[in-house]
Coordinates of C-alpha atoms in Angstrom, one line a residue:
M1 CA 98.4 128.2 104.7
V2 CA 98.2 131.7 105.1
Q3 CA 94.4 132.6 106.5
R4 CA 92.7 135.4 104.8
R5 CA 92.7 139.0 106.9
N6 CA 89.1 140.3 107.3
R7 CA 87.4 136.9 106.6
K8 CA 84.0 137.0 107.0
M9 CA 82.8 134.9 110.4
Q10 CA 80.8 131.8 109.2
I11 CA 78.3 129.4 111.1
F12 CA 79.3 125.6 110.3
V13 CA 76.4 123.2 111.5
D14 CA 76.9 119.3 111.9
A15 CA 73.4 119.1 110.9
D16 CA 72.7 115.3 110.6
A17 CA 69.7 115.2 113.0
C18 CA 70.3 119.0 114.3
P19 CA 66.9 120.2 115.5
V20 CA 68.2 123.7 115.9
V21 CA 68.6 124.7 111.9
A22 CA 65.5 126.6 111.6
I23 CA 66.6 128.6 114.6
I24 CA 70.5 129.2 113.6
E25 CA 69.2 129.8 110.2
K26 CA 66.8 133.2 111.2
I27 CA 69.7 134.3 113.8
A28 CA 72.4 134.0 111.5
K29 CA 69.8 135.8 108.6
D30 CA 69.0 138.4 111.0
N31 CA 72.8 139.0 111.3
S32 CA 74.2 138.3 108.1
V33 CA 76.1 135.7 108.8
P34 CA 76.5 133.0 106.2
V35 CA 75.7 129.4 107.3
M36 CA 77.1 126.0 106.4
L37 CA 75.1 123.0 107.0
L38 CA 77.1 120.0 106.5
C39 CA 75.1 116.4 106.4
D40 CA 76.2 113.1 104.9
T41 CA 74.2 111.4 102.4
N42 CA 71.8 109.7 104.3
H43 CA 69.9 112.6 105.5
V44 CA 68.1 115.3 103.2
L45 CA 68.4 118.7 103.7
S46 CA 67.4 122.1 101.8
S47 CA 67.6 125.6 102.7
T48 CA 66.5 129.0 101.1
Y49 CA 69.3 130.7 103.6
S50 CA 72.0 128.5 104.5
K51 CA 74.7 126.5 101.8
V52 CA 73.8 122.5 102.2
V53 CA 77.2 120.6 101.7
V54 CA 76.6 116.5 101.5
V55 CA 79.4 114.6 102.3
G56 CA 79.7 110.7 101.8
A57 CA 78.6 108.5 104.6
G58 CA 81.6 107.1 105.8
A59 CA 81.9 107.3 109.6
D60 CA 82.4 110.7 111.1
A61 CA 83.0 112.1 107.5
V62 CA 80.5 114.9 108.3
D63 CA 82.7 115.9 111.2
Y64 CA 85.9 115.8 109.2
K65 CA 85.0 118.0 106.6
L66 CA 83.5 120.3 108.9
I67 CA 86.8 120.8 110.8
S68 CA 88.8 121.0 108.0
I69 CA 86.8 124.1 106.6
C70 CA 86.3 126.0 109.8
H71 CA 88.4 128.7 110.6
K72 CA 89.6 130.9 113.9
G73 CA 86.4 132.8 114.5
D74 CA 83.6 130.9 113.4
I75 CA 80.8 129.5 115.3
V76 CA 80.4 125.5 115.0
V77 CA 77.2 123.9 116.1
S78 CA 77.6 120.2 117.0
Q79 CA 76.7 117.7 119.8
D80 CA 79.6 116.2 119.3
Y81 CA 82.3 116.8 122.1
G82 CA 85.3 115.4 119.5
V83 CA 83.9 117.8 116.9
A84 CA 83.7 121.0 119.5
A85 CA 87.1 119.8 120.8
M86 CA 89.1 120.2 117.8
A87 CA 86.8 123.5 116.5
L88 CA 88.2 125.0 119.6
G89 CA 91.7 123.7 118.8
K90 CA 91.6 125.6 115.6
G91 CA 90.2 128.7 117.8
A92 CA 86.6 128.5 116.6
Y93 CA 83.4 129.1 118.9
A94 CA 81.4 125.9 119.3
I95 CA 78.1 125.3 120.7
H96 CA 75.8 122.2 121.5
Q97 CA 72.3 122.1 120.7
S98 CA 71.0 122.7 123.7
G99 CA 72.5 126.2 124.2
K100 CA 75.9 124.9 126.4
W101 CA 79.2 126.6 125.2
Y102 CA 82.0 124.2 124.4
T103 CA 85.3 126.1 126.5
D104 CA 88.8 125.1 126.7
D105 CA 88.1 125.1 130.7
N106 CA 85.0 122.5 130.2
I107 CA 85.9 120.4 127.1
D108 CA 88.2 118.0 128.7
Q109 CA 85.7 116.9 131.4
M110 CA 83.2 116.7 128.6
L111 CA 85.2 114.4 126.5
M112 CA 86.3 112.2 129.9
E113 CA 82.5 111.9 131.0
R114 CA 81.8 110.9 127.6
H115 CA 84.5 108.3 127.5
L116 CA 83.2 107.1 131.2
S117 CA 79.9 106.7 129.8
K118 CA 80.8 104.6 126.7
K119 CA 83.2 102.3 128.8
A120 CA 79.7 101.8 131.3
R121 CA 77.8 101.0 128.3
R122 CA 80.1 98.6 127.1
S123 CA 80.5 96.5 130.2
S124 CA 76.8 96.6 131.0
R125 CA 74.5 93.8 129.8
K126 CA 71.7 96.2 129.8
C127 CA 71.0 97.0 126.1
H128 CA 67.6 99.1 127.0
V129 CA 68.8 102.7 126.4
K130 CA 66.7 105.4 126.8
G131 CA 67.0 108.1 124.1
P132 CA 67.1 111.9 124.6
K133 CA 63.8 113.4 126.3
K134 CA 61.3 115.2 123.8
R135 CA 62.6 118.4 122.7
T136 CA 60.4 121.7 124.4
E137 CA 59.9 125.2 123.7
E138 CA 62.0 126.2 126.5
D139 CA 64.8 124.1 124.8
D140 CA 64.6 126.3 121.7
E141 CA 64.2 129.8 123.2
R142 CA 67.5 128.7 125.2
F143 CA 69.1 127.5 122.5
A144 CA 68.1 130.4 120.6
Q145 CA 69.4 133.1 123.7
S146 CA 72.8 131.3 124.1
F147 CA 73.4 131.0 120.4
E148 CA 73.1 135.3 119.4
K149 CA 74.8 135.9 122.8
M150 CA 77.8 133.6 121.4
L151 CA 77.0 135.1 117.7
L152 CA 77.3 138.9 119.0
M153 CA 80.3 138.0 121.2
A154 CA 82.4 136.5 118.5
R155 CA 81.7 139.2 116.0
E156 CA 82.6 141.8 118.8
K157 CA 85.9 139.5 120.0
E158 CA 86.9 138.8 116.3
G159 CA 86.2 142.4 115.1
R160 CA 83.8 141.1 112.4

């Protein structure tokens, strides 16, 4: 398949339980970049700015759909390291909802840590796993700054 030249950059969000959708939309709107929110049928999303795509509830269905439609130079927002790795493989930029950039330099280590953590959880008899810390305004500000920096860098680098 031949990719169209001068294709406009898009932002794709793995939006199932994503706490930064409003921040993404504000920054994207301010920069006139289209956003696509992908979620499964177990989540209800609506947006006045973004296109919302609802995918079947199968395991990883949203992840596979997102990767099938993103292109080189797009931005992918996901907390899933596997999705980030596939996005990087397609030449897209990827960012975690914490604001951490996924890069070719850090993704292998992140995937290995995820694997080791999963292995440790399976071997442990404890079933009391605490969830993530409550999100703060500082977390949102850190994400907003990092995301906007990525968007501007990608736009300049891709000439879009």
